[in-house]
PDB file of C-alpha atoms in Angstrom:
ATOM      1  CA  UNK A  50     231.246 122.359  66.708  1.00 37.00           C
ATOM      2  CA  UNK A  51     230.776 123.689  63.099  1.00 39.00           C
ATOM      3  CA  UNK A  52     228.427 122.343  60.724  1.00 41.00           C
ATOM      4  CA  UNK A  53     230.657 119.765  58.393  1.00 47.00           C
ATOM      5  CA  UNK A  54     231.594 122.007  55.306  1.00 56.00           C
ATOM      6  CA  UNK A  55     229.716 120.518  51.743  1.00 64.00           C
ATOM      7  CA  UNK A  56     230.485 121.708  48.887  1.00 75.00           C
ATOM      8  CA  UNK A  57     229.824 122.206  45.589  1.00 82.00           C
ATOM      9  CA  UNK A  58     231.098 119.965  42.479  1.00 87.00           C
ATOM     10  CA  UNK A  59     231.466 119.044  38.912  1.00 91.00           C
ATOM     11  CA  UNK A  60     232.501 116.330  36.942  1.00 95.00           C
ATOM     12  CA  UNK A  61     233.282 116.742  32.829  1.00 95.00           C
ATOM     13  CA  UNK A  62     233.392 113.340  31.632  1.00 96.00           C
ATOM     14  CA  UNK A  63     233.942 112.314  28.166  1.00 96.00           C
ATOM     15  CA  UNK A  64     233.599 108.967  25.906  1.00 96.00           C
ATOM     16  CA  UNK A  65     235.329 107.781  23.211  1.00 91.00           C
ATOM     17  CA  UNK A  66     234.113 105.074  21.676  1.00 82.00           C
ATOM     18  CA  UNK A  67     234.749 103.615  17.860  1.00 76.00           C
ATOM     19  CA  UNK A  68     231.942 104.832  16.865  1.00 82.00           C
ATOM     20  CA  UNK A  69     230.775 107.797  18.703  1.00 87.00           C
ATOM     21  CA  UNK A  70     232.069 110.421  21.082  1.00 92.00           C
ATOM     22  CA  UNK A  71     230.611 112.460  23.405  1.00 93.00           C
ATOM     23  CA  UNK A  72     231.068 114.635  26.806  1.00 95.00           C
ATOM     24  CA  UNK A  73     228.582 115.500  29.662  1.00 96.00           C
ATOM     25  CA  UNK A  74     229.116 117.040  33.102  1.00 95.00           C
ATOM     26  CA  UNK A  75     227.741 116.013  36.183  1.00 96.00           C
ATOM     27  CA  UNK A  76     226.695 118.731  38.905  1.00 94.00           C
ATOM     28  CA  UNK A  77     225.894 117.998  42.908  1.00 94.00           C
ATOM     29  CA  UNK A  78     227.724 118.478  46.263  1.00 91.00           C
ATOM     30  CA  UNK A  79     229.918 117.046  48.388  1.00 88.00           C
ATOM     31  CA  UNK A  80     227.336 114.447  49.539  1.00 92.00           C
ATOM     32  CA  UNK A  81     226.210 113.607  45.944  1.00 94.00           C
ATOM     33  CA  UNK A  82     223.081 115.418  46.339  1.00 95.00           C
ATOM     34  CA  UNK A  83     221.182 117.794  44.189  1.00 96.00           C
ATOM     35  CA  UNK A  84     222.902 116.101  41.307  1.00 97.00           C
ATOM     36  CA  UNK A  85     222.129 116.468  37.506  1.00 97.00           C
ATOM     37  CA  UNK A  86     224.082 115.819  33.897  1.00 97.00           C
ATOM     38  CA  UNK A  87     223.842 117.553  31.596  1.00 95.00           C
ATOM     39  CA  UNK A  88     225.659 116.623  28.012  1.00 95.00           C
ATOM     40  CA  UNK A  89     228.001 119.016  26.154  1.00 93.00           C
ATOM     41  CA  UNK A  90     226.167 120.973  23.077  1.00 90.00           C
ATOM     42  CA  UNK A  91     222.564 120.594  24.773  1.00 90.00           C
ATOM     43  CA  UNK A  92     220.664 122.975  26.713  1.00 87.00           C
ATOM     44  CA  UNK A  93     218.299 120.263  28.403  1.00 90.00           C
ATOM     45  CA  UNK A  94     219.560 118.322  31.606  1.00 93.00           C
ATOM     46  CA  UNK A  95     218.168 115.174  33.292  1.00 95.00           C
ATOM     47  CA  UNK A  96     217.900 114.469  37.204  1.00 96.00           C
ATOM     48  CA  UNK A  97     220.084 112.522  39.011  1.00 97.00           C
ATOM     49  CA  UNK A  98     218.859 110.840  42.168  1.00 97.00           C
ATOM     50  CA  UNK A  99     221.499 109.548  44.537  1.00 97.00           C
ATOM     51  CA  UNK A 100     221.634 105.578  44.975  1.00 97.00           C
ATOM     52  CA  UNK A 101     224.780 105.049  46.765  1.00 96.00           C
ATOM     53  CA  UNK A 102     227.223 107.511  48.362  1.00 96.00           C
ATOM     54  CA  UNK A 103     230.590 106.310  50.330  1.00 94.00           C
ATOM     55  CA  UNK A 104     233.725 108.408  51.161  1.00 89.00           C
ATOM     56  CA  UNK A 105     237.085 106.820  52.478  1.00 81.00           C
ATOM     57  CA  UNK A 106     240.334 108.625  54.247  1.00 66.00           C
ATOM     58  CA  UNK A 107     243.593 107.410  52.879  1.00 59.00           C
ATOM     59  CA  UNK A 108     246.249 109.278  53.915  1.00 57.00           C
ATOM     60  CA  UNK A 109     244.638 112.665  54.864  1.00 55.00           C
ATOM     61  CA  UNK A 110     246.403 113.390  58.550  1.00 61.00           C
ATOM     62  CA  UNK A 111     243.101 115.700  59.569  1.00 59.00           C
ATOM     63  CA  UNK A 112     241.080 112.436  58.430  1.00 61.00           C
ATOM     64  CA  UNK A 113     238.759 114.276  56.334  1.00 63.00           C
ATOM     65  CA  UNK A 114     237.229 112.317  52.848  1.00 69.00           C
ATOM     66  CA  UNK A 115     240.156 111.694  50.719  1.00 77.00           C
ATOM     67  CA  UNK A 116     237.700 109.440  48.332  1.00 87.00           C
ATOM     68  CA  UNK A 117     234.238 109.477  47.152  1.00 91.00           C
ATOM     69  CA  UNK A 118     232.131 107.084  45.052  1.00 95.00           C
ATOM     70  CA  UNK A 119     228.817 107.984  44.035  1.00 97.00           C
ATOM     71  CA  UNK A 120     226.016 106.186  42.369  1.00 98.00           C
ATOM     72  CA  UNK A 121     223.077 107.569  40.391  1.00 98.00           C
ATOM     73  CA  UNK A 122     220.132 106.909  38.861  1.00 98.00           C
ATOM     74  CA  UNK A 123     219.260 108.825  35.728  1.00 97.00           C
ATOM     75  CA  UNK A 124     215.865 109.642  35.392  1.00 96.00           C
ATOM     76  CA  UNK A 125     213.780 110.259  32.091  1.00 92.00           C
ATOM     77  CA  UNK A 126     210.330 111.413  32.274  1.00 89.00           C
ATOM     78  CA  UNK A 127     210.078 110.050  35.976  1.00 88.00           C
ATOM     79  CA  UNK A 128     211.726 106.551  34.861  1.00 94.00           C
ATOM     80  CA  UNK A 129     214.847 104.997  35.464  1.00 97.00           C
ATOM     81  CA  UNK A 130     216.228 104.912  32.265  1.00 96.00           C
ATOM     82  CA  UNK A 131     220.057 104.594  33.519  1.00 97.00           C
ATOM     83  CA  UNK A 132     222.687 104.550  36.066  1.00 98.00           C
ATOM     84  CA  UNK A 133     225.954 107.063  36.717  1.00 98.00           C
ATOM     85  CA  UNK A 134     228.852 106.267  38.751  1.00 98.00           C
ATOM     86  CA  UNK A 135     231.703 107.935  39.349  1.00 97.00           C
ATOM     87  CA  UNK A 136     234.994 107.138  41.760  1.00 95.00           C
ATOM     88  CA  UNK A 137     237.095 110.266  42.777  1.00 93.00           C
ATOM     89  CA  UNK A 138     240.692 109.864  45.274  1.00 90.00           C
ATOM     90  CA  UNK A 139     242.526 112.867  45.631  1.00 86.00           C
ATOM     91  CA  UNK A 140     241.280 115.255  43.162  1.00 87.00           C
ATOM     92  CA  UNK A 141     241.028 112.640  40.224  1.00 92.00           C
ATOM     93  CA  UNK A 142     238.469 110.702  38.669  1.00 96.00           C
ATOM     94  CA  UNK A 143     239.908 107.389  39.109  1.00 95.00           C
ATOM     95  CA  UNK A 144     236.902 105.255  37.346  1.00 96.00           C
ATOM     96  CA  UNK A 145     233.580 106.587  36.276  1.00 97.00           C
ATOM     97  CA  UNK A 146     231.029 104.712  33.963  1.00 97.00           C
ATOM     98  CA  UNK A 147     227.488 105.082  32.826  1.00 98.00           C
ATOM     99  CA  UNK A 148     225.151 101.691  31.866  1.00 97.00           C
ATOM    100  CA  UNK A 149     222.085 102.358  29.925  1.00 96.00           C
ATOM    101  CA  UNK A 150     218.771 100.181  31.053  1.00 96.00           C
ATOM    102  CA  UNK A 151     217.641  99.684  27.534  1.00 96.00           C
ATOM    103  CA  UNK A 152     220.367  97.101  26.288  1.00 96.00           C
ATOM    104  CA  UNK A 153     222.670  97.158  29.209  1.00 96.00           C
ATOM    105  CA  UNK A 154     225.396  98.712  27.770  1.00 95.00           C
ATOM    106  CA  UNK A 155     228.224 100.234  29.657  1.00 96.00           C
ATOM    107  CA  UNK A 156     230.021 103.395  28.697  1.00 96.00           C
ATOM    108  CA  UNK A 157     233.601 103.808  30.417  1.00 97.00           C
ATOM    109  CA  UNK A 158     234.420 107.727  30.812  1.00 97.00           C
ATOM    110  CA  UNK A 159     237.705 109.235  31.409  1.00 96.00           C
ATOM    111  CA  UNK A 160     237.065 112.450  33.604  1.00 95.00           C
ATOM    112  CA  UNK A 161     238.566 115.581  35.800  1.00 94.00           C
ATOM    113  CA  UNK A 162     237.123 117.473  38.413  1.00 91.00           C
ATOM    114  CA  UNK A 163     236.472 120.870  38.529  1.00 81.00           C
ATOM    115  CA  UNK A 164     237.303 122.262  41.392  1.00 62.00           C
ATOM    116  CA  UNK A 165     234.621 125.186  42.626  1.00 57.00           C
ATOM    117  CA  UNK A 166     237.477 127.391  43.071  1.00 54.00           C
ATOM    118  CA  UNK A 167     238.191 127.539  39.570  1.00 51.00           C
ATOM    119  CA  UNK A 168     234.529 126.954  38.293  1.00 52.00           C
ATOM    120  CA  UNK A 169     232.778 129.195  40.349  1.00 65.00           C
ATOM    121  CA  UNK A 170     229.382 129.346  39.139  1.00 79.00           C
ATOM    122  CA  UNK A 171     228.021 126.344  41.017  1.00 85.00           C
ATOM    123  CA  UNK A 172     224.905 124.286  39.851  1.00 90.00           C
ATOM    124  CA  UNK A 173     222.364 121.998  41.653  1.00 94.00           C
ATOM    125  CA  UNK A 174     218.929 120.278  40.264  1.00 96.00           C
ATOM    126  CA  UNK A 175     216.688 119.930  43.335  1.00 96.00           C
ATOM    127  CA  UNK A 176     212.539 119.218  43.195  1.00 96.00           C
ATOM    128  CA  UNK A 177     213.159 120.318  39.671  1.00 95.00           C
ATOM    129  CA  UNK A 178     214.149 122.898  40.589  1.00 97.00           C
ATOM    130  CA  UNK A 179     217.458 124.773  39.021  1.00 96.00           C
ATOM    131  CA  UNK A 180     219.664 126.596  41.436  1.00 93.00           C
ATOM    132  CA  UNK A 181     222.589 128.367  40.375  1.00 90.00           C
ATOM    133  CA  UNK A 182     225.240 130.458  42.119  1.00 86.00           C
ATOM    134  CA  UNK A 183     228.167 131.562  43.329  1.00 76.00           C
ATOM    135  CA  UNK A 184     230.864 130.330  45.113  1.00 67.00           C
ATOM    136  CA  UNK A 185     232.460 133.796  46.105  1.00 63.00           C
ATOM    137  CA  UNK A 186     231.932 137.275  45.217  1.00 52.00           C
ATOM    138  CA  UNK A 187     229.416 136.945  42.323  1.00 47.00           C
ATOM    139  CA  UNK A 188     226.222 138.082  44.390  1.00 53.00           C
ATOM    140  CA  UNK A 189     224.022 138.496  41.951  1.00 52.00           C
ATOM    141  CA  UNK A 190     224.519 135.211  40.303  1.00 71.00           C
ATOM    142  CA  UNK A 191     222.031 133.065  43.066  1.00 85.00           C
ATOM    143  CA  UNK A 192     218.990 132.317  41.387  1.00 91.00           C
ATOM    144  CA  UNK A 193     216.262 130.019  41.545  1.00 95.00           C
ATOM    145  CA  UNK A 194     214.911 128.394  38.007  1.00 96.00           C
ATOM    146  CA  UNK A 195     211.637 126.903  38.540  1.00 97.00           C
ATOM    147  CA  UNK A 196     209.767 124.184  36.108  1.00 94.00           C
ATOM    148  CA  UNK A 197     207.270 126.586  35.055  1.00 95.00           C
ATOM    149  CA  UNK A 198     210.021 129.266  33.755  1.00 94.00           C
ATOM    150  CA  UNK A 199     209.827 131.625  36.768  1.00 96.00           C
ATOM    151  CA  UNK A 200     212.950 132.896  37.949  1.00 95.00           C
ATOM    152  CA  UNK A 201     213.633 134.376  41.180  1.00 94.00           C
ATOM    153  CA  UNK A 202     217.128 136.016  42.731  1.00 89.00           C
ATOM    154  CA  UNK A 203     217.479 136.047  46.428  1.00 86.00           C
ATOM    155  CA  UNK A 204     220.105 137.892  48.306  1.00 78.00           C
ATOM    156  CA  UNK A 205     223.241 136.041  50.343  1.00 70.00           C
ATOM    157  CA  UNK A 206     224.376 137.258  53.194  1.00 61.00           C
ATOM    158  CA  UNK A 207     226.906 139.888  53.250  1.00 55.00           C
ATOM    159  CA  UNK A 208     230.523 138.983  51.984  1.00 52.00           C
ATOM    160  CA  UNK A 209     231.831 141.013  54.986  1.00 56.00           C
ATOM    161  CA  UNK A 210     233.510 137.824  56.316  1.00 55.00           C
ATOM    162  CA  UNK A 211     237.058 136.727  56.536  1.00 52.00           C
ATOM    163  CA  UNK A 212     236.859 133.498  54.289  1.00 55.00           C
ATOM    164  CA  UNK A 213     234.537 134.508  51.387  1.00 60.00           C
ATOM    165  CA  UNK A 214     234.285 130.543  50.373  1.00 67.00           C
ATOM    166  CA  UNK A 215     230.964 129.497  50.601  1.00 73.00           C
ATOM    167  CA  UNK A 216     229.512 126.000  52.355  1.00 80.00           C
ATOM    168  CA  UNK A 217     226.686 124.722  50.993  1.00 85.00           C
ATOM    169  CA  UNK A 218     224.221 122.209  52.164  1.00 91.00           C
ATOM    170  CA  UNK A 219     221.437 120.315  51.276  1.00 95.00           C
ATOM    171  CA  UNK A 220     218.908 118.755  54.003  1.00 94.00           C
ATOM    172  CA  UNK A 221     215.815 118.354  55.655  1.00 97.00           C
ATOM    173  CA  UNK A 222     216.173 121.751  58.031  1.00 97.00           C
ATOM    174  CA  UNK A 223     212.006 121.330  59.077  1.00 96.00           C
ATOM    175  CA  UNK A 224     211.705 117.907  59.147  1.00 96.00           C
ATOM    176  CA  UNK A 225     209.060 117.535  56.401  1.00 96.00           C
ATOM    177  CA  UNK A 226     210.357 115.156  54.370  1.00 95.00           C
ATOM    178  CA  UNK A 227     211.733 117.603  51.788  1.00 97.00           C
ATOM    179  CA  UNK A 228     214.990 118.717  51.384  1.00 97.00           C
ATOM    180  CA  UNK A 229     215.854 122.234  52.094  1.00 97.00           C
ATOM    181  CA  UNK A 230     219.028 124.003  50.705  1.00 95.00           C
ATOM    182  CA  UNK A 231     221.549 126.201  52.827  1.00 92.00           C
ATOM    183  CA  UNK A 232     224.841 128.187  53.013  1.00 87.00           C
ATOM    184  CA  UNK A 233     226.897 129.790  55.318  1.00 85.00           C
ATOM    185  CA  UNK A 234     229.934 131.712  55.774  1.00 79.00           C
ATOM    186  CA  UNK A 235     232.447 132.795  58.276  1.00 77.00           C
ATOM    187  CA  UNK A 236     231.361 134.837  60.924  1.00 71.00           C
ATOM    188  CA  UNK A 237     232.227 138.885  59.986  1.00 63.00           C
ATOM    189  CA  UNK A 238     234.290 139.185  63.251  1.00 57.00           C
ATOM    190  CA  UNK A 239     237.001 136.599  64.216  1.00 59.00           C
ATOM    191  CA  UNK A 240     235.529 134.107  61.795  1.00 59.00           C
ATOM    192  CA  UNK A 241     235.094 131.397  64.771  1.00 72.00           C
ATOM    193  CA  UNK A 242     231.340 130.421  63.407  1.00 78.00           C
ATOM    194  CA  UNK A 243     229.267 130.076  60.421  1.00 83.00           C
ATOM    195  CA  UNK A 244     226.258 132.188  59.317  1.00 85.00           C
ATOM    196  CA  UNK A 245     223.575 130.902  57.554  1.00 90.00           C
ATOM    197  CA  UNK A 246     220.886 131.417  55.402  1.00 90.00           C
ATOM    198  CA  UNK A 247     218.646 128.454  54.739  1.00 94.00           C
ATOM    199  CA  UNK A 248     216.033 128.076  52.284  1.00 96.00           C
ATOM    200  CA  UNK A 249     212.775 125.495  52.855  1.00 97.00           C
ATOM    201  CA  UNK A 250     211.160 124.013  49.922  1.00 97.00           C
ATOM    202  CA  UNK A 251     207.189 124.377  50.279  1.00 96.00           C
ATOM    203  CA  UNK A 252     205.803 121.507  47.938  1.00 95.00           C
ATOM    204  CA  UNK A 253     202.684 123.199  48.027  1.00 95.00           C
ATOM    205  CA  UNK A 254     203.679 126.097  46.502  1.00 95.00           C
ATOM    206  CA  UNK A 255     206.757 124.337  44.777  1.00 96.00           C
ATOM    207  CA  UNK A 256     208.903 126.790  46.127  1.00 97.00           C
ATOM    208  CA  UNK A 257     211.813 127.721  48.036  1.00 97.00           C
ATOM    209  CA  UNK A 258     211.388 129.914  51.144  1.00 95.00           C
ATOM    210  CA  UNK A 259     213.879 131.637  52.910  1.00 94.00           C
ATOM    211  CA  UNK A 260     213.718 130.686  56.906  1.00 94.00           C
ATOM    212  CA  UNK A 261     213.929 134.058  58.705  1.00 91.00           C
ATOM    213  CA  UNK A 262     216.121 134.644  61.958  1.00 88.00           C
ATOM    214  CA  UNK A 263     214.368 134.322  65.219  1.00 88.00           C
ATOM    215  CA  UNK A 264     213.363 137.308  66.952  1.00 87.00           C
ATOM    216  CA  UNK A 265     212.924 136.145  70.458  1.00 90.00           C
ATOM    217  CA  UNK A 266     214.600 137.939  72.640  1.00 88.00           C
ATOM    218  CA  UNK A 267     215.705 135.026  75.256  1.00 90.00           C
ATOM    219  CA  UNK A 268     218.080 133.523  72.404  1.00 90.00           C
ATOM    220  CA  UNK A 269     221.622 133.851  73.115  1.00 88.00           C
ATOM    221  CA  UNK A 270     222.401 134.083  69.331  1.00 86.00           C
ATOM    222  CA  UNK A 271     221.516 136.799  67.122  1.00 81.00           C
ATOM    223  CA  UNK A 272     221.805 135.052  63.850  1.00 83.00           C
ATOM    224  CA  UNK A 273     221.035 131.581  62.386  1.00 90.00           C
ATOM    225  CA  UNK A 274     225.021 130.430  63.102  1.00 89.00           C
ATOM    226  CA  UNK A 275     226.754 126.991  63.269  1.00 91.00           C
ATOM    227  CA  UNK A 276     223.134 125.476  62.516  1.00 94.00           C
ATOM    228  CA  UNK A 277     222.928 121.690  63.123  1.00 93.00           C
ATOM    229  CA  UNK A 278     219.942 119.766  62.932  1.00 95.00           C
ATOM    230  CA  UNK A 279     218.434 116.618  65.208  1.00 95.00           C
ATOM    231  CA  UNK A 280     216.158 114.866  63.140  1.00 94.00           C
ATOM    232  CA  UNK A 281     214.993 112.305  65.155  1.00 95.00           C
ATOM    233  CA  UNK A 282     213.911 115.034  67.756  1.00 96.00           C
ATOM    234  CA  UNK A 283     213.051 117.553  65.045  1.00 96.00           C
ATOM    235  CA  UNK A 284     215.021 120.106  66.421  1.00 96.00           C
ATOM    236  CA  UNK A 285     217.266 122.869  65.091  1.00 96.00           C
ATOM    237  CA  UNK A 286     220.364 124.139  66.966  1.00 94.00           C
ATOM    238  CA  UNK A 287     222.449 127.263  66.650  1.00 93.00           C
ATOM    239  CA  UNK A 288     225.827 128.043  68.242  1.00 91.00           C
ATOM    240  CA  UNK A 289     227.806 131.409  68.166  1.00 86.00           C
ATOM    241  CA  UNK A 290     230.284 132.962  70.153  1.00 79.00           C
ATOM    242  CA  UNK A 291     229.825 136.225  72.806  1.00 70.00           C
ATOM    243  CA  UNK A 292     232.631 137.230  74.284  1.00 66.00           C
ATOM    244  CA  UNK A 293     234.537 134.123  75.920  1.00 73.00           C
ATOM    245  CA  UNK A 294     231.495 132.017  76.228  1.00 80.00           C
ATOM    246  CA  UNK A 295     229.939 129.997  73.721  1.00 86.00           C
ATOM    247  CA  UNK A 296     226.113 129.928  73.005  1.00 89.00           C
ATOM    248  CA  UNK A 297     223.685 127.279  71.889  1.00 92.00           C
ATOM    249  CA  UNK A 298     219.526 127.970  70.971  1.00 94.00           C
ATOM    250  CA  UNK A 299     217.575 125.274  70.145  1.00 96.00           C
ATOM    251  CA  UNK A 300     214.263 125.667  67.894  1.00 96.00           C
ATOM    252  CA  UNK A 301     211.480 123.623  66.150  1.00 96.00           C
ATOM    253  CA  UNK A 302     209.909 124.984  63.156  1.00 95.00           C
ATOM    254  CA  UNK A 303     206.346 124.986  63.232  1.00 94.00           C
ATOM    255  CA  UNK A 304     203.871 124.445  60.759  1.00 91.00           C
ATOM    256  CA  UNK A 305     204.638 128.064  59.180  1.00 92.00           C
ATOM    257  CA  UNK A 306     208.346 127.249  58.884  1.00 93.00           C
ATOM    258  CA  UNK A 307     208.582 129.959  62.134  1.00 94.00           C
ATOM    259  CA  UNK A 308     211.453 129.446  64.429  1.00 95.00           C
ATOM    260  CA  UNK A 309     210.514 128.767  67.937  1.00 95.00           C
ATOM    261  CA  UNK A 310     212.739 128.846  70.216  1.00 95.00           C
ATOM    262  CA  UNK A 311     213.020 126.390  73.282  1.00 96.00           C
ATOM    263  CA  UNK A 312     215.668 126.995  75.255  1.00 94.00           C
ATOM    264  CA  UNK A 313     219.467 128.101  75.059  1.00 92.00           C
ATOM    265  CA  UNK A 314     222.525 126.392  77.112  1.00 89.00           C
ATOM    266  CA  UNK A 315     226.273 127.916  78.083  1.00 85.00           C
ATOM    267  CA  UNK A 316     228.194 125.277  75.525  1.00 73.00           C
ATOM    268  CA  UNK A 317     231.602 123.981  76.110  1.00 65.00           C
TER     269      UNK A 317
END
């Protein structure tokens, strides 16, 4: 079964009050994760962390989320300092508000989504750290910003691939309490399976890693494909396709963040 597909969003929300008026977007996935805002004519952003997240299926036949609410806390220097919320069914911003801890005051915005299709350079704020990138062709666009100004640019995996839409993710892939970023893409053959590439965040070194492909010969998978994770076991599994059977390797990650493989099973 494929890894559910997350992806990227952004909100641009705008007030108008008697007095003042002013616009800010609002960056994270699917899942409300890796979330930031960022207001319109400043360069500086300020973390988001996720309070609440619920989805809902109204009338979606395939019963995938049809509506998402999401809850944030804005933080300022490490502090609370206020609280985003924002309701989206069917493509709209339905409701989305923003109360400020000092006095309490509310702020009502009026809002659209923008879809990554049409946006396509995609933003996230995780351990501080900035991560920017594409959600198609635009390669060389995937870069890491850290807090201390250094910049690095890792390479995707090839765009040989049907579907050129990336899935992106953001979770614990080695169990350390951390969360780790990843994306995948259609297989380059029939497209039946995702491949991945998956980046751990060391909080020693305060940066991201990528996680390299197992070289152990008795997996059944060449690739890091259809990657789930059991975190109450602390195991990783891939899946993939060869010929008319279907594969599954599972792996922990040792201390190193080194795949080691355990065992692989004939799947149905």
């Amino acid at each position: 079964m494929l890894a559910a597909t997350v992806s990227a969003k952004t909100y641009q929300l705008s007030f108008a009050g008697q007095a003042m008026a002013f616009s800010l977007r609002i960056y994270c996935n699917t899942e409300g994760k890796g979330a930031f805002v960022r207001y319109n004519g400043q360069k500086d952003f300020m973390a988001l962390r996720l309070r609440k997240f619920t989805t809902s299926v109204l009338t979606n036949t395939n019963k995938q989320p049809e509506g998402y609410y999401y809850e944030w806390n804005e933080l300022l220097n490490g502090k609370v300092s206020g609280r985003y919320a924002v309701v989206e069914q069917s493509g709209k911003v339905t409701d989305a508000w923003y109360v400020r801890n000092k006095d309490g005051r509310r702020f009502n915005f009026t809002g659209v989504v923008n879809d990554a299709s049409i946006d396509d350079v995609q933003k996230y704020l995780l351990h501080g750290v900035l991560i920017t990138f594409a959600w198609n062709s635009l390669e060389d666009q995937f870069m890491f910003t850290y807090p201390d100004g250094k910049v690095t640019t890792p390479n995707f995996i090839s765009l040989d691939a049907p579907d050129k839409t990336r899935s992106c993710y953001i979770k614990d892939y080695n169990f350390d309490g951390y969360d780790d970023l990843g994306f995948s893409l259609p297989d380059a053959g029939m497209g039946v399976y995702q491949t991945f590439n998956i980046w751990l965040y060391n909080p020693a070194t305060k940066r991201f890693q990528r996680l390299q492909e197992s070289q152990d010969t008795h997996a059944k998978c060449s690739c890091l494909c259809d990657v789930t994770v059991n975190a109450k076991r602390k195991l990783l599994y891939t899946a993939c396709r060869g010929g008319a059977h279907w594969w599954q390797d599972v792996y922990r990650i040792d201390k190193n963040n080194r795949l080691v493989w355990l065992r692989s099973a004939e799947r149905e």
